[in-house]
Amino acid sequence: MTRDFATPPLRRGLSRIAEPYVLFPIVAAILLAVVWGSTLSVIKVEYGTADRAASQSTLELAETYEAQVVRVLREIDQSLKFIKFAYESGNGRIDLADLKSKGLLPPDLVFTVAIANARGDIVASSRAPDMTSVAGQEFFTELRNEPVSVSRPLPTRVAGEWKLHFNRRLDRADGSFAGAAIVSVSATYFVSGYETRKLGESGVLAILGRDGIFRVRRTGDSLYFGGVTSYRTAMPVDVDDSPAVTLNRWDHVRRYTSARELYDFPLAVIVGLSEAEQLAPTDDRVNTYLWRAAEGSVALILVLAGLGWMAWKLTQTRVKAYRALQDEIDIRQVAEHALNLRNRAIESSVNAILILDASLQSYPIEYANPAFEAITGYQAGEAIGRGFEFLLGAEHDQAGMQEIRHALRERREGHAVLRNFRKDGRPFWNEFYIAPVRGDRGEVTHYVGVMNDVTEAKSYEEQLAHQANFDSLTGLANRNLLQDRLHQAIATARRDAGSVAAVFLDVDNFKLVNDSLGHDVGDELLKVVGERLKACVRESDTVARLGGDEFVLVLPTKGDAASIENDVIGVVRKLLAQVSHPLVLGDRPIRPTCSLGVSLFPQDGEDAATLLKNADAAMYRAKELGRNRFQFFTSDVNDRIRRRLELESSLRLALERDEFELHYQPQVNLREGGIVGVEALVRWNHPQKGLIGPSDFIGFAEESGLIVQLGDWVLRRACAQNKAWQEEGLPAIPISVNMSARQCEQDDIDQVVARALDESGLMPKYLELEITESISMANPEQSVPLMWRLKETGVALSIDDFGTGFSNLSYLKRFPVDRLKIDLSFVREITTDPGSLAISEAIITLSHSLNLQVVAEGVETQGQLELLGDRNCDLIQGYYFSPPVTADAFAALLREDRRLPPRKITHDAPALIM
Ligand code: C2E
Ligand code: MG
Ligand code: MG
């Protein structure tokens, strides 16, 4: 569409003129101008013609009237002249009757002829005279100087009749004034004889004397006699052929007026036709013309106004239509904009959006957005026209789909999580919403479907659900699920009069494996154990991992007490055997073993918690009894457990109550036989139970964290005691203190040590710290710097229980240690088990090659002593020389300088080892 501003101003102006509301008034103005122009010019012509006609009529009338009056006057004058002649020639004698009879006088019906003598007395008259004397009359006296005179109209005895007297001077023979000849005539005579029709109501015929006195004047049918006006003004200056309209002074009427002087008498005739009357027909016509023009104009205006109104209406309608169209366009633009926005939003939605045709049973897809393509892998083109259920693959009867179908059937919203398949066949979880889209009449025409790929969330959910019930490492049931299963098994057993065996299993020395070989290897071992356990039981049995190295098996059984026990024993033996198959983990051969505790429903516990607790207690007992075995729950086990629990709770108070004490075990030099060192070993002097060894409480102390405080106390006590002995003057020897794993984890352990030395005043070289092999090897990255920090305080370091862990010996050379202590389990069997001897020998050789001293722990016999001595062991410690003793007892040993009995060297030890 071309816009207005694109066209030049001229064209714009023209096109605007073409608009009816401009064009119609212009046309109207032109037509009105034409109509009125021609009407006015016709009027002008009409008036011109009428004017001329009136002028002409006036002229003609004037000429006729003049001729008539002149004729009468001549007749009168001839009569006067004849009477004068007759009078003068008859010397004053005249016989009027004679003259009359001879027909020399004018007809006396109209005229009266009379003779006045010089005194003015009427001396003769053709009829009875109106007056007997004219002596006083103006017209008579005038004759003394003038030959003729005309009287002003004079009334007669007859009412309404006025007469004019025409007079001629009579002279005597001597020429003196002799009197007057008088012809009298009715003034009316001069103006009668003209039809009013010709003259009109306002036309005038008049005879005016030069004295300005009207002799007679007729206007219409009215007659006037006398009356004065200005003769000069009454006479037109240019008496020509076309009389003009003048205002007649005497009666103030505008008339076409013509006036002519008469020369025989001092008179003039005046003829006037009323302008109004003369132009009346023209006025009528003109009025008609004007009316017609006006009517025509009004009609024209009405027609054009009508047309204009219609055009205006049309324009209005057009404007309205245009506005409506504009509005429509605006609305459409807004709608289009909104639609575009929605389209873009739909297109960029991360959720797949589908529009389904509700008119067909299969609900075919009409539209699919790009997210649909991204999620399913199908192009929109491939999906459009297909029923949306094609995404279900073969799984048509999913529970979620039932809900969607219901919603579709009931024409309502629906929501379900569906398992759908991508184009490449991979399944995905689709959180699907549908909502009906209604048409104008409220009928459902479409459905909009929103797909949300919740595969990740779903798998996470599944993972969570799995995690909630299964152990992530082994895949076995976890504590949660175990509880459920155990409850279930108990409930079933209760109902069916059956039984349930709860088997508590703990991997022996697992901590050792974990600490020395690392957590990865530990985890691996747990997995293997888990698999082996599962392999031993029925599918319906439960194998659970409680955490750490603890497993629980739930074995429902049936039958009499004996057969149940037999069954359970069978399974438990199988478990022991299976678990202890050797395997290689982290390049090391391992033979894992486990300890098991068994409790039975209903005799050992009516509920899950009790059953588990008792199985745990039985397992503990199995450990105490030497591991790699199983133990049924008994009342004896129960007692022990109770005692343990009591111990655990009173341990917390023991520190406050100062119930701990240290015992001291000497270390003696194998060559010289004298005491060269001492190990401080902690004891708990329980108020009721007497002296308790560390193996009964160090474990809890470790677990509860109490070991940190206890360790600190031991350290300070040992330092102080050693210093006290030195101050007593006893030989100065180093004192060994055992360090626990928890203690070693303290960041400021070196400060703790330094403080203990400081407080006691003991020189650092008289303190030695024992760190077990498992602690030192568990995480060398940590233990190497730790050992160096400790070493920097000036103390000596030794590795305790050496040989029991799975040491990576290459670390040894990085440890700043002074001694290795061979674990007493080797020493115990050194005389009977060649393996133990070989290990002991290897440790001694290794130590020496690294410049370390070797201490053999737990030397009880002469044989052991000699073997070790032969193998060049440096120091020994054990009951053979002395058990751990009180401080006083130990001071006594020092004081008396107790020594090993001298020993004869039988072999060259280094040569033997080589
Ligand atoms: P350990 O450090 O290896 O201590 C040696 C253990 O062997 C002591 O047991 C000692 O009484 C025992 N023993 C010594 N000679 C013989 C012998 O000839 N034959 C036999 N069968 N045993 C012998 P005890 O005192 O029961 O201590 C056990 C463990 O408790 C210690 O092993 C040590 O690891 C720990 N322990 C002792 N005191 C403390 C302590 O103050 N702190 C820490 N953290 N642990 C301690
Ligand atoms: Mg020790
Ligand atoms: Mg030891």
Short mmCIF file of N, CA, C and O in Angstrom, two decimals, residues 485 489 537-543 554-556:
data_model
loop_
_atom_site.label_atom_id
_atom_site.label_comp_id
_atom_site.label_asym_id
_atom_site.label_seq_id
_atom_site.Cartn_x
_atom_site.Cartn_y
_atom_site.Cartn_z
N ARG A 485 14.83 -58.30 56.64
CA ARG A 485 14.83 -59.75 56.37
C ARG A 485 14.76 -60.54 57.66
O ARG A 485 14.06 -61.55 57.75
N ALA A 489 12.00 -63.05 58.66
CA ALA A 489 12.32 -64.46 58.95
C ALA A 489 11.77 -64.86 60.31
O ALA A 489 11.21 -65.96 60.48
N VAL A 537 25.44 -70.28 50.84
CA VAL A 537 24.06 -70.36 51.36
C VAL A 537 23.04 -70.43 50.22
O VAL A 537 23.39 -70.27 49.06
N ARG A 538 21.79 -70.70 50.64
CA ARG A 538 20.72 -70.79 49.65
C ARG A 538 20.33 -69.38 49.19
O ARG A 538 20.59 -68.40 49.89
N GLU A 539 19.67 -69.37 48.07
CA GLU A 539 19.24 -68.09 47.50
C GLU A 539 18.33 -67.34 48.47
O GLU A 539 18.36 -66.12 48.58
N SER A 540 17.53 -68.14 49.21
CA SER A 540 16.55 -67.52 50.11
C SER A 540 17.18 -67.01 51.40
O SER A 540 16.55 -66.27 52.15
N ASP A 541 18.41 -67.40 51.67
CA ASP A 541 19.07 -66.91 52.87
C ASP A 541 19.60 -65.50 52.60
O ASP A 541 19.78 -65.10 51.46
N THR A 542 19.84 -64.77 53.69
CA THR A 542 20.33 -63.40 53.53
C THR A 542 21.77 -63.31 53.99
O THR A 542 22.12 -63.80 55.06
N VAL A 543 22.58 -62.70 53.13
CA VAL A 543 23.95 -62.39 53.55
C VAL A 543 24.04 -60.87 53.55
O VAL A 543 23.78 -60.23 52.54
N VAL A 554 21.45 -64.58 57.71
CA VAL A 554 20.16 -64.98 58.30
C VAL A 554 19.75 -66.30 57.64
O VAL A 554 19.57 -66.34 56.42
N LEU A 555 19.67 -67.34 58.44
CA LEU A 555 19.39 -68.66 57.87
C LEU A 555 18.12 -69.23 58.50
O LEU A 555 18.17 -69.76 59.61
N PRO A 556 17.01 -69.14 57.84
CA PRO A 556 15.79 -69.74 58.39
C PRO A 556 15.90 -71.28 58.29
O PRO A 556 16.37 -71.79 57.27
#
